[in-house]
Amino acid sequence: MTKRSALAGFRAGICAERVPQRRNGTDSSPTVGCHVDLDRELGGDITENRISRNMTTQRDWRMTVIGGQLKGIPPGIESIPIGQIAEQRWNLLSGDLPLPAAIIRESALRQNSRWMQQFLRFSGALLCPHGKTTMSPQLFKRQLDDGAWGITISTVQQLCVTRRHGFKRILMANQLVGKVEIRYVLDELAKDPEFDFFCIVDSADGVARLVEAVRERSPARPLQVFVEGGYGGGRTGCRTLEQALHVARQVKHSEPFLALRGVEGYEGTLQSSEGLDTVQRVRTFVRFLTSVAETCAKENLYAPGPILLSAGGSAFYDLVAETLNAASLGNRQKVVLRSGCYLTHDSGLYQKLDEALHSRLPKSEHLGPGLIPALEIWTYVQSVPEPNLAILTAGRRDCSHDAGLPVPLKRFRIGADRAPVRLNSDYELTGLNDQHAYLRIPSANSLRVGDMVALGISHPCSTFDKWRILFLVDDDYQITSAIETFF
C-alpha cells in the first residue's frame, strides 16, 4: 500500500495496515526505511545508525551545573550537575522544590512519542520537529532517538544551539538574510562535511543575497534551499504560482551555488474567513504547495535526488501528510512534517486541535493512546482573600497566556492527601500578574493557604521559554532528571 492510499484509507476508517512487528530487536517500520532511502539519495552513509547520521559528539548535558539561583531549584543549592539530580531523591509532593516549578511527566512523553511514531508509520511521512518549542537539546536527542529525520529551527541563535550540541541535519524554516547569519552557516558547512542544512527563499532578492555570499566563499557544495509558498494576509512565502516559479528559476540559474531541494510552507496561521472553514483553507493552501512542486518538477528545476515537501505544524499535520503525499512527482517526493508541540502537548490550544485531528481520523484508536499533556506548572495557594478567590504563586513570568490562560488541573495537600486530587470546571483561572494567578473557586471550596495546585498550560512554546530548568518526574512526582533549555 502506498503512503497516499494508506493515509486516505485510514481517514476513511479502513485500517488496512497493521503496526510493523519488531524482528531481532529492531524496528522494521517504513518510517525508518524512509530515513535510509533519503540518506542514500542525498549521499548519506546508510550503514550508520540513525542517530549517528543526525548527530556528532554531543555535549554531555549530565555535567551541566545548576544551582539555587535558577527558578525551581531548591535555595541553598550552590551547584549540582544535572546528572546527579536523581540522587537527591527530591519529590515534588513532599515540598522538596520551591514553587512555582515546571515539571514534565516522563510517562506522558513516552506515550506521545509512541503516538507520533505510529502516525508516521501509517502516513509514510518524515518528522523534523520544530526545536523552537522546547529549545532543549536533551529533548531534541530524544526525538532523534524516536526516529526524527532532523531538527527544525527558525533563527541562527537556535542553529547555534543545535550545532553546539552536535546535531547534523537542520532545516531552517525561515529566510536566511543577514550577512553575519549567512556567514555563520557557510562557516559551519565548510567545517563539517556531514552538516546537512536547508533554508528557505521566497524572493529573487533573497536568492541574490545568498548567491553573493556563497560565491565569495567558493564552497565545495551548494547551499540547499526550499522555495516557500504563502497565502494572502499570511507571513512569508510566494503568494502565487508565478512568483514561486520565478524564485525557483532564479535558484536553478544560481547553480552550483544554490540547489533547489523542495517546496515549503506553513499552514498553522490560517484562520477561517469568507465562509471557508479552516480545514478547507488548509487543504487549499497545501494543494497550492503541491502545484508549485509539480510545476517545478516539470521544468526540471530541482537538484538531483528526492524532492522534499515540507509543512505541518502541530495542528493540521494529518491534512498536510495526506495532501503532499498525493503530489504527482514520480514517487520522488519525501514529505517532511515539522510538528514540535506533540511531544509535551498541552491542556488548552493543542488539546482542542488534537481532538479535531482525531475527528478527521475515524480509526485513530488504531494508533494507540493519543497525545496527553506532559507539562505542568506547580504552585502554592498563597492567599484566600475572598470566599471565591485564591491567589497562586505563579504568573506571566511562569506560564504561557498568549493562547489562553492556564487550566487548574489538580491540588495536593502535604500531610493529608495521598495523591493529587483532580479539580473540576468550578475552578477557573481568571487572570495573571507577573508573579500571581487569580483562581476562581466554588463556595464549597476546600483550598487553603499552603495547598499545592497544578496548572496545565496552553501553547508549550511560550511556557518553555520562561524556564531554564524543567524537571522530569515519574508518576509519583519523584524527580528523575532535569531538562535544560537555551532561549
Short mmCIF file of C-alpha atoms in Angstrom, two decimals:
data_model
loop_
_atom_site.label_atom_id
_atom_site.label_comp_id
_atom_site.label_asym_id
_atom_site.label_seq_id
_atom_site.Cartn_x
_atom_site.Cartn_y
_atom_site.Cartn_z
CA MET A 1 0.00 0.00 0.00
CA THR A 2 1.36 3.45 -0.94
CA LYS A 3 1.73 6.29 1.52
CA ARG A 4 -1.14 8.12 -0.14
CA SER A 5 -3.55 5.19 -0.12
CA ALA A 6 -2.58 4.19 3.42
CA LEU A 7 -3.47 7.57 4.88
CA ALA A 8 -6.52 8.05 2.70
CA GLY A 9 -7.79 4.61 3.62
CA PHE A 10 -7.09 5.27 7.26
CA ARG A 11 -9.06 8.52 7.09
CA ALA A 12 -11.96 6.63 5.57
CA GLY A 13 -11.95 4.29 8.52
CA ILE A 14 -10.14 1.41 6.85
CA CYS A 15 -7.21 0.34 8.93
CA ALA A 16 -5.74 -1.99 6.34
CA GLU A 17 -2.17 -1.93 7.60
CA ARG A 18 -1.02 -3.39 10.86
CA VAL A 19 1.72 -1.96 13.04
CA PRO A 20 5.04 -3.43 11.87
CA GLN A 21 6.47 -6.13 14.09
CA ARG A 22 9.89 -5.99 15.67
CA ARG A 23 12.37 -8.52 14.38
CA ASN A 24 15.53 -9.40 16.29
CA GLY A 25 15.05 -6.33 18.49
CA THR A 26 14.94 -3.88 15.57
CA ASP A 27 12.02 -1.88 14.23
CA SER A 28 11.08 -2.77 10.66
CA SER A 29 8.75 0.21 10.21
CA PRO A 30 8.59 2.01 6.85
CA THR A 31 9.40 5.24 8.66
CA VAL A 32 12.95 4.05 9.27
CA GLY A 33 13.10 2.88 5.68
CA CYS A 34 12.31 6.41 4.56
CA HIS A 35 15.31 7.63 6.54
CA VAL A 36 17.59 5.13 4.82
CA ASP A 37 16.30 5.87 1.32
CA LEU A 38 16.63 9.60 1.78
CA ASP A 39 20.13 9.41 3.19
CA ARG A 40 21.23 7.20 0.31
CA GLU A 41 19.85 9.58 -2.31
CA LEU A 42 21.35 12.61 -0.60
CA GLY A 43 24.72 10.94 -0.29
CA GLY A 44 24.49 9.69 3.30
CA ASP A 45 26.07 6.53 4.66
CA ILE A 46 23.26 4.01 5.13
CA THR A 47 25.49 1.73 7.18
CA GLU A 48 25.45 4.20 10.06
CA ASN A 49 22.76 4.05 12.67
CA ARG A 50 20.06 6.70 12.60
CA ILE A 51 21.40 8.76 15.48
CA SER A 52 25.00 8.91 14.28
CA ARG A 53 23.76 10.18 10.92
CA ASN A 54 21.99 13.06 12.58
CA MET A 55 24.44 13.89 15.37
CA THR A 56 28.11 14.32 16.05
CA THR A 57 29.53 14.09 19.56
CA GLN A 58 27.01 15.74 21.85
CA ARG A 59 27.83 17.96 24.78
CA ASP A 60 27.24 15.89 27.92
CA TRP A 61 24.19 17.53 29.50
CA ARG A 62 24.63 15.44 32.65
CA MET A 63 27.65 17.58 33.55
CA THR A 64 25.71 20.85 33.34
CA VAL A 65 25.89 22.52 36.75
CA ILE A 66 22.78 24.25 38.11
CA GLY A 67 22.05 25.96 41.41
CA GLY A 68 19.54 27.77 43.56
CA GLN A 69 19.81 30.98 41.54
CA LEU A 70 17.62 29.31 38.90
CA LYS A 71 13.85 29.19 39.24
CA GLY A 72 12.60 25.87 40.61
CA ILE A 73 15.91 24.83 42.18
CA PRO A 74 15.92 24.48 45.99
CA PRO A 75 17.51 27.52 47.62
CA GLY A 76 20.87 26.90 49.23
CA ILE A 77 21.97 24.59 46.42
CA GLU A 78 25.15 26.23 45.20
CA SER A 79 25.87 23.82 42.38
CA ILE A 80 24.82 20.37 41.30
CA PRO A 81 25.30 18.53 37.99
CA ILE A 82 22.04 17.62 36.27
CA GLY A 83 23.27 14.04 36.16
CA GLN A 84 23.16 13.91 39.97
CA ILE A 85 19.64 15.25 40.45
CA ALA A 86 18.02 11.82 40.76
CA GLU A 87 20.44 11.06 43.61
CA GLN A 88 18.92 13.92 45.64
CA ARG A 89 15.66 11.96 45.89
CA TRP A 90 13.58 15.12 45.62
CA ASN A 91 9.83 14.68 45.37
CA LEU A 92 7.55 17.47 44.26
CA LEU A 93 4.70 16.35 46.54
CA SER A 94 6.98 16.31 49.57
CA GLY A 95 7.63 20.01 49.19
CA ASP A 96 11.26 19.49 48.18
CA LEU A 97 11.13 22.13 45.41
CA PRO A 98 10.36 25.84 45.70
CA LEU A 99 7.24 26.73 43.73
CA PRO A 100 6.47 27.63 41.06
CA ALA A 101 8.23 24.76 39.36
CA ALA A 102 7.82 23.35 35.86
CA ILE A 103 7.64 19.58 35.51
CA ILE A 104 7.38 17.15 32.60
CA ARG A 105 5.77 13.78 33.21
CA GLU A 106 8.00 11.07 31.79
CA SER A 107 5.13 8.64 31.14
CA ALA A 108 3.30 11.26 29.05
CA LEU A 109 6.44 11.88 26.98
CA ARG A 110 6.67 8.16 26.23
CA GLN A 111 3.01 7.96 25.22
CA ASN A 112 3.24 10.99 22.97
CA SER A 113 6.40 9.66 21.33
CA ARG A 114 4.73 6.33 20.58
CA TRP A 115 1.66 8.00 19.10
CA MET A 116 3.69 10.13 16.71
CA GLN A 117 5.79 7.13 15.67
CA GLN A 118 2.60 5.25 14.81
CA PHE A 119 1.22 8.19 12.85
CA LEU A 120 4.43 8.44 10.83
CA ARG A 121 4.33 4.74 10.05
CA PHE A 122 0.82 4.98 8.63
CA SER A 123 1.34 8.27 6.79
CA GLY A 124 4.80 7.45 5.43
CA ALA A 125 5.96 10.96 6.33
CA LEU A 126 9.23 12.02 7.92
CA LEU A 127 9.38 14.21 11.01
CA CYS A 128 11.70 17.18 11.50
CA PRO A 129 10.24 18.57 14.76
CA HIS A 130 10.47 22.28 15.38
CA GLY A 131 13.12 22.90 18.00
CA LYS A 132 11.78 26.35 18.92
CA THR A 133 9.07 24.66 21.02
CA THR A 134 11.38 23.39 23.74
CA MET A 135 14.85 24.62 22.78
CA SER A 136 16.12 21.64 24.74
CA PRO A 137 18.89 19.59 23.12
CA GLN A 138 18.05 16.75 25.52
CA LEU A 139 14.55 16.59 24.06
CA PHE A 140 15.93 17.01 20.51
CA LYS A 141 18.04 13.91 21.06
CA ARG A 142 15.03 12.04 22.39
CA GLN A 143 13.14 12.93 19.21
CA LEU A 144 16.01 11.69 17.05
CA ASP A 145 16.12 8.50 19.14
CA ASP A 146 12.44 8.11 18.27
CA GLY A 147 13.21 8.34 14.54
CA ALA A 148 13.09 12.04 13.68
CA TRP A 149 14.79 12.90 10.38
CA GLY A 150 16.32 16.13 11.67
CA ILE A 151 15.52 19.24 13.72
CA THR A 152 13.77 22.40 12.51
CA ILE A 153 14.84 25.85 13.72
CA SER A 154 13.83 29.45 12.95
CA THR A 155 16.83 31.60 13.87
CA VAL A 156 20.59 31.46 13.73
CA GLN A 157 20.71 31.57 17.54
CA GLN A 158 18.69 28.36 17.53
CA LEU A 159 21.02 26.98 14.87
CA CYS A 160 24.00 27.78 17.12
CA VAL A 161 22.40 25.74 19.91
CA THR A 162 21.86 22.73 17.66
CA ARG A 163 25.39 22.90 16.29
CA ARG A 164 26.91 23.38 19.75
CA HIS A 165 25.17 20.17 20.78
CA GLY A 166 26.21 18.18 17.74
CA PHE A 167 23.07 17.97 15.58
CA LYS A 168 23.84 17.39 11.93
CA ARG A 169 20.64 17.76 9.90
CA ILE A 170 18.93 21.12 10.35
CA LEU A 171 16.03 22.67 8.45
CA MET A 172 15.81 26.42 8.94
CA ALA A 173 12.14 27.16 8.25
CA ASN A 174 12.85 30.83 7.77
CA GLN A 175 14.62 33.27 5.46
CA LEU A 176 18.41 33.49 5.88
CA VAL A 177 19.04 37.20 5.32
CA GLY A 178 21.79 38.92 7.35
CA LYS A 179 25.45 38.78 6.39
CA VAL A 180 26.54 37.57 9.82
CA GLU A 181 23.92 34.83 9.79
CA ILE A 182 24.77 33.65 6.27
CA ARG A 183 28.48 33.70 7.09
CA TYR A 184 27.92 31.50 10.16
CA VAL A 185 26.01 28.91 8.12
CA LEU A 186 28.70 28.83 5.45
CA ASP A 187 31.40 28.50 8.11
CA GLU A 188 29.61 25.52 9.63
CA LEU A 189 29.18 23.88 6.23
CA ALA A 190 32.87 24.37 5.49
CA LYS A 191 33.95 22.94 8.86
CA ASP A 192 31.69 19.88 8.80
CA PRO A 193 31.12 17.98 5.55
CA GLU A 194 28.37 15.98 7.29
CA PHE A 195 26.38 19.08 8.24
CA ASP A 196 23.13 18.83 6.23
CA PHE A 197 21.49 22.27 6.20
CA PHE A 198 18.41 23.64 4.45
CA CYS A 199 16.84 27.11 4.42
CA ILE A 200 14.00 28.76 2.50
CA VAL A 201 13.65 31.55 -0.05
CA ASP A 202 10.61 33.44 -1.30
CA SER A 203 12.07 36.21 -3.45
CA ALA A 204 14.67 36.93 -6.11
CA ASP A 205 16.29 39.39 -3.69
CA GLY A 206 16.64 36.66 -1.10
CA VAL A 207 18.20 34.35 -3.68
CA ALA A 208 20.62 37.09 -4.75
CA ARG A 209 21.80 37.71 -1.18
CA LEU A 210 22.55 34.02 -0.70
CA VAL A 211 24.29 33.68 -4.05
CA GLU A 212 26.51 36.71 -3.39
CA ALA A 213 27.64 35.29 -0.05
CA VAL A 214 28.16 31.75 -1.34
CA ARG A 215 30.05 32.88 -4.46
CA GLU A 216 32.56 34.73 -2.28
CA ARG A 217 33.31 31.54 -0.39
CA SER A 218 33.55 29.12 -3.34
CA PRO A 219 32.27 26.22 -1.21
CA ALA A 220 32.66 22.58 -2.10
CA ARG A 221 28.89 22.08 -2.14
CA PRO A 222 25.81 24.22 -2.77
CA LEU A 223 23.56 25.79 -0.17
CA GLN A 224 20.33 23.75 -0.16
CA VAL A 225 17.09 25.73 -0.31
CA PHE A 226 13.32 25.30 -0.44
CA VAL A 227 11.02 27.66 -2.28
CA GLU A 228 8.45 28.86 0.21
CA GLY A 229 4.76 29.16 -0.64
CA GLY A 230 2.50 31.54 1.25
CA TYR A 231 -1.01 32.98 1.13
CA GLY A 232 -2.66 36.38 1.15
CA GLY A 233 -2.64 38.02 4.56
CA GLY A 234 -0.11 35.48 5.84
CA ARG A 235 3.52 35.94 6.65
CA THR A 236 6.43 34.96 4.34
CA GLY A 237 6.07 32.88 1.19
CA CYS A 238 5.27 33.37 -2.51
CA ARG A 239 1.60 34.21 -2.96
CA THR A 240 1.15 32.89 -6.50
CA LEU A 241 2.42 30.05 -8.66
CA GLU A 242 4.09 32.57 -10.96
CA GLN A 243 6.01 34.16 -8.07
CA ALA A 244 7.13 30.77 -6.78
CA LEU A 245 8.29 29.66 -10.22
CA HIS A 246 10.23 32.89 -10.70
CA VAL A 247 12.10 32.26 -7.44
CA ALA A 248 12.67 28.58 -8.29
CA ARG A 249 14.09 29.51 -11.71
CA GLN A 250 16.42 32.01 -10.03
CA VAL A 251 17.68 29.21 -7.79
CA LYS A 252 18.20 26.96 -10.80
CA HIS A 253 20.15 29.69 -12.58
CA SER A 254 22.28 30.08 -9.46
CA GLU A 255 23.76 26.59 -9.64
CA PRO A 256 26.30 25.49 -8.47
CA PHE A 257 25.99 27.95 -5.58
CA LEU A 258 22.42 27.01 -4.63
CA ALA A 259 20.47 23.77 -5.01
CA LEU A 260 16.67 23.58 -5.04
CA ARG A 261 15.66 20.68 -2.81
CA GLY A 262 11.93 21.19 -2.49
CA VAL A 263 8.92 23.31 -1.60
CA GLU A 264 7.92 24.50 1.87
CA GLY A 265 5.05 26.32 3.56
CA TYR A 266 3.35 26.80 6.90
CA GLU A 267 -0.38 26.38 7.31
CA GLY A 268 -0.68 26.91 11.06
CA THR A 269 -1.60 30.60 10.95
CA LEU A 270 -4.59 30.12 8.64
CA GLN A 271 -7.86 31.36 10.11
CA SER A 272 -11.45 30.92 8.96
CA SER A 273 -12.72 33.73 6.78
CA GLU A 274 -15.05 34.43 3.86
CA GLY A 275 -17.25 31.47 4.71
CA LEU A 276 -14.45 28.94 4.33
CA ASP A 277 -13.69 26.72 7.28
CA THR A 278 -10.11 26.32 8.43
CA VAL A 279 -9.76 22.73 7.21
CA GLN A 280 -10.81 23.74 3.71
CA ARG A 281 -8.37 26.64 3.71
CA VAL A 282 -5.56 24.37 4.88
CA ARG A 283 -6.30 21.84 2.14
CA THR A 284 -6.41 24.60 -0.48
CA PHE A 285 -3.10 26.03 0.66
CA VAL A 286 -1.30 22.66 0.77
CA ARG A 287 -2.64 21.87 -2.72
CA PHE A 288 -1.06 25.15 -3.82
CA LEU A 289 2.27 23.92 -2.45
CA THR A 290 1.73 20.69 -4.36
CA SER A 291 1.10 22.57 -7.61
CA VAL A 292 4.28 24.58 -7.12
CA ALA A 293 6.23 21.37 -6.51
CA GLU A 294 4.77 19.63 -9.57
CA THR A 295 5.41 22.59 -11.88
CA CYS A 296 9.00 22.91 -10.69
CA ALA A 297 9.48 19.24 -11.49
CA LYS A 298 8.07 19.68 -14.99
CA GLU A 299 10.60 22.45 -15.59
CA ASN A 300 13.42 20.32 -14.17
CA LEU A 301 14.31 22.93 -11.57
CA TYR A 302 15.27 20.57 -8.75
CA ALA A 303 18.72 19.33 -7.92
CA PRO A 304 19.19 15.56 -8.28
CA GLY A 305 17.71 13.39 -5.53
CA PRO A 306 14.45 13.36 -3.62
CA ILE A 307 12.06 16.28 -3.75
CA LEU A 308 11.36 17.38 -0.19
CA LEU A 309 7.88 18.72 0.53
CA SER A 310 7.61 20.28 3.98
CA ALA A 311 4.80 21.81 6.02
CA GLY A 312 2.78 20.74 9.00
CA GLY A 313 2.81 22.48 12.35
CA SER A 314 1.17 20.79 15.31
CA ALA A 315 -2.45 21.42 14.27
CA PHE A 316 -3.03 20.02 10.76
CA TYR A 317 -0.18 17.61 10.09
CA ASP A 318 -2.66 14.88 9.10
CA LEU A 319 -4.05 17.06 6.28
CA VAL A 320 -0.54 18.05 5.22
CA ALA A 321 0.70 14.45 5.03
CA GLU A 322 -2.33 13.30 3.06
CA THR A 323 -2.22 16.16 0.55
CA LEU A 324 1.54 16.31 -0.03
CA ASN A 325 1.75 12.53 -0.43
CA ALA A 326 -0.71 12.92 -3.31
CA ALA A 327 1.71 15.04 -5.37
CA SER A 328 2.45 13.68 -8.84
CA LEU A 329 6.23 13.63 -8.69
CA GLY A 330 7.00 10.12 -9.84
CA ASN A 331 7.47 8.92 -6.27
CA ARG A 332 10.38 11.34 -5.84
CA GLN A 333 8.74 13.26 -3.00
CA LYS A 334 9.57 12.87 0.67
CA VAL A 335 7.07 14.56 2.95
CA VAL A 336 8.69 16.26 5.96
CA LEU A 337 6.39 17.33 8.81
CA ARG A 338 7.56 19.85 11.40
CA SER A 339 5.30 19.43 14.45
CA GLY A 340 7.10 20.44 17.64
CA CYS A 341 4.34 20.59 20.26
CA TYR A 342 3.30 16.93 20.03
CA LEU A 343 5.99 15.76 22.47
CA THR A 344 4.72 17.63 25.53
CA HIS A 345 1.28 18.56 24.16
CA ASP A 346 -0.83 20.86 26.35
CA SER A 347 -4.10 21.29 28.25
CA GLY A 348 -5.58 24.04 26.06
CA LEU A 349 -4.97 25.06 22.45
CA TYR A 350 -3.37 21.86 21.18
CA GLN A 351 -5.68 19.62 23.15
CA LYS A 352 -8.59 21.13 21.20
CA LEU A 353 -6.72 20.91 17.91
CA ASP A 354 -5.81 17.29 18.64
CA GLU A 355 -9.46 16.44 19.28
CA ALA A 356 -10.29 17.91 15.86
CA LEU A 357 -7.49 15.87 14.27
CA HIS A 358 -8.88 12.66 15.78
CA SER A 359 -12.33 13.53 14.45
CA ARG A 360 -10.77 13.64 10.96
CA LEU A 361 -9.19 10.21 11.55
CA PRO A 362 -12.14 7.97 12.47
CA LYS A 363 -9.96 4.97 13.24
CA SER A 364 -7.28 6.86 15.12
CA GLU A 365 -7.60 4.45 18.04
CA HIS A 366 -5.56 2.02 15.95
CA LEU A 367 -2.59 4.32 16.52
CA GLY A 368 -2.77 3.59 20.23
CA PRO A 369 -3.39 6.01 23.11
CA GLY A 370 -3.44 9.62 21.91
CA LEU A 371 -1.46 12.66 22.92
CA ILE A 372 -1.73 13.76 26.55
CA PRO A 373 -0.38 16.80 28.43
CA ALA A 374 3.10 16.23 29.84
CA LEU A 375 3.90 19.77 31.01
CA GLU A 376 2.58 21.15 34.31
CA ILE A 377 3.34 24.25 36.37
CA TRP A 378 3.00 23.64 40.11
CA THR A 379 2.21 26.47 42.50
CA TYR A 380 1.17 27.16 46.09
CA VAL A 381 -2.02 28.79 47.28
CA GLN A 382 -0.56 31.86 48.97
CA SER A 383 -3.79 33.63 49.89
CA VAL A 384 -7.56 33.11 50.01
CA PRO A 385 -8.59 36.75 50.43
CA GLU A 386 -12.23 36.28 49.39
CA PRO A 387 -14.70 33.35 49.57
CA ASN A 388 -14.45 32.69 45.83
CA LEU A 389 -10.85 33.68 45.17
CA ALA A 390 -7.48 32.05 45.74
CA ILE A 391 -4.16 33.63 44.75
CA LEU A 392 -1.45 31.29 43.44
CA THR A 393 2.33 31.72 43.35
CA ALA A 394 2.73 31.74 39.57
CA GLY A 395 2.09 34.34 36.90
CA ARG A 396 3.01 35.60 33.46
CA ARG A 397 6.70 35.00 34.19
CA ASP A 398 5.95 31.28 34.54
CA CYS A 399 3.04 30.32 32.26
CA SER A 400 2.02 30.96 28.67
CA HIS A 401 -1.01 33.18 28.23
CA ASP A 402 -0.95 34.05 24.52
CA ALA A 403 -3.29 31.18 23.57
CA GLY A 404 -5.49 31.04 26.64
CA LEU A 405 -4.94 31.10 30.38
CA PRO A 406 -3.60 28.06 32.24
CA VAL A 407 -6.07 25.41 33.38
CA PRO A 408 -6.29 24.29 37.04
CA LEU A 409 -5.74 20.53 36.94
CA LYS A 410 -5.30 19.21 40.47
CA ARG A 411 -4.43 20.11 44.02
CA PHE A 412 -2.42 18.43 46.75
CA ARG A 413 -2.16 19.00 50.48
CA ILE A 414 1.06 17.79 52.07
CA GLY A 415 0.37 15.51 55.03
CA ALA A 416 -3.28 14.99 54.11
CA ASP A 417 -3.55 13.72 50.53
CA ARG A 418 -2.00 10.51 49.29
CA ALA A 419 -2.17 11.61 45.66
CA PRO A 420 -3.14 14.76 43.74
CA VAL A 421 -6.90 15.38 43.55
CA ARG A 422 -8.45 16.42 40.23
CA LEU A 423 -10.13 19.83 40.13
CA ASN A 424 -13.38 20.22 38.22
CA SER A 425 -14.55 23.07 35.99
CA ASP A 426 -15.76 25.05 39.01
CA TYR A 427 -12.11 26.05 39.43
CA GLU A 428 -11.04 28.56 36.79
CA LEU A 429 -8.05 30.83 36.33
CA THR A 430 -9.32 34.33 35.56
CA GLY A 431 -6.14 36.38 35.34
CA LEU A 432 -2.38 36.61 35.71
CA ASN A 433 0.01 39.22 37.05
CA ASP A 434 3.77 38.82 36.75
CA GLN A 435 4.00 36.55 39.81
CA HIS A 436 0.37 35.93 40.80
CA ALA A 437 -2.53 33.92 39.39
CA TYR A 438 -6.20 34.56 40.18
CA LEU A 439 -8.08 31.31 40.75
CA ARG A 440 -11.87 31.42 40.94
CA ILE A 441 -13.03 28.82 43.42
CA PRO A 442 -16.51 27.47 44.30
CA SER A 443 -18.30 28.38 47.50
CA ALA A 444 -17.80 24.85 48.78
CA ASN A 445 -14.07 25.16 48.14
CA SER A 446 -11.65 23.43 50.50
CA LEU A 447 -8.44 25.09 49.26
CA ARG A 448 -6.36 26.77 51.90
CA VAL A 449 -3.02 28.53 52.16
CA GLY A 450 -0.15 26.10 51.56
CA ASP A 451 -2.06 23.77 49.27
CA MET A 452 -0.32 22.91 46.00
CA VAL A 453 -2.13 23.47 42.69
CA ALA A 454 -1.03 22.11 39.30
CA LEU A 455 -1.72 24.21 36.22
CA GLY A 456 -1.98 22.84 32.71
CA ILE A 457 -0.79 25.25 30.06
CA SER A 458 -1.97 26.30 26.61
CA HIS A 459 0.79 26.58 23.99
CA PRO A 460 4.02 24.86 25.12
CA CYS A 461 6.32 27.17 23.11
CA SER A 462 5.61 30.20 25.28
CA THR A 463 5.90 28.28 28.55
CA PHE A 464 9.23 26.58 27.85
CA ASP A 465 10.85 29.94 27.14
CA LYS A 466 10.13 31.03 30.72
CA TRP A 467 12.22 28.24 32.27
CA ARG A 468 15.93 27.47 32.19
CA ILE A 469 15.34 24.18 34.01
CA LEU A 470 12.29 21.89 33.95
CA PHE A 471 12.15 18.70 35.99
CA LEU A 472 11.34 15.24 34.69
CA VAL A 473 9.12 13.30 37.10
CA ASP A 474 7.70 9.80 37.34
CA ASP A 475 4.04 9.12 38.07
CA ASP A 476 4.66 9.64 41.81
CA TYR A 477 6.24 13.03 41.09
CA GLN A 478 9.66 11.77 42.07
CA ILE A 479 12.27 13.94 40.34
CA THR A 480 14.21 11.73 37.94
CA SER A 481 16.22 14.33 35.99
CA ALA A 482 16.10 17.87 34.64
CA ILE A 483 15.74 19.41 31.19
CA GLU A 484 17.88 22.41 30.25
CA THR A 485 16.66 24.99 27.76
CA PHE A 486 18.54 27.55 25.60
CA PHE A 487 16.33 30.53 24.75
#
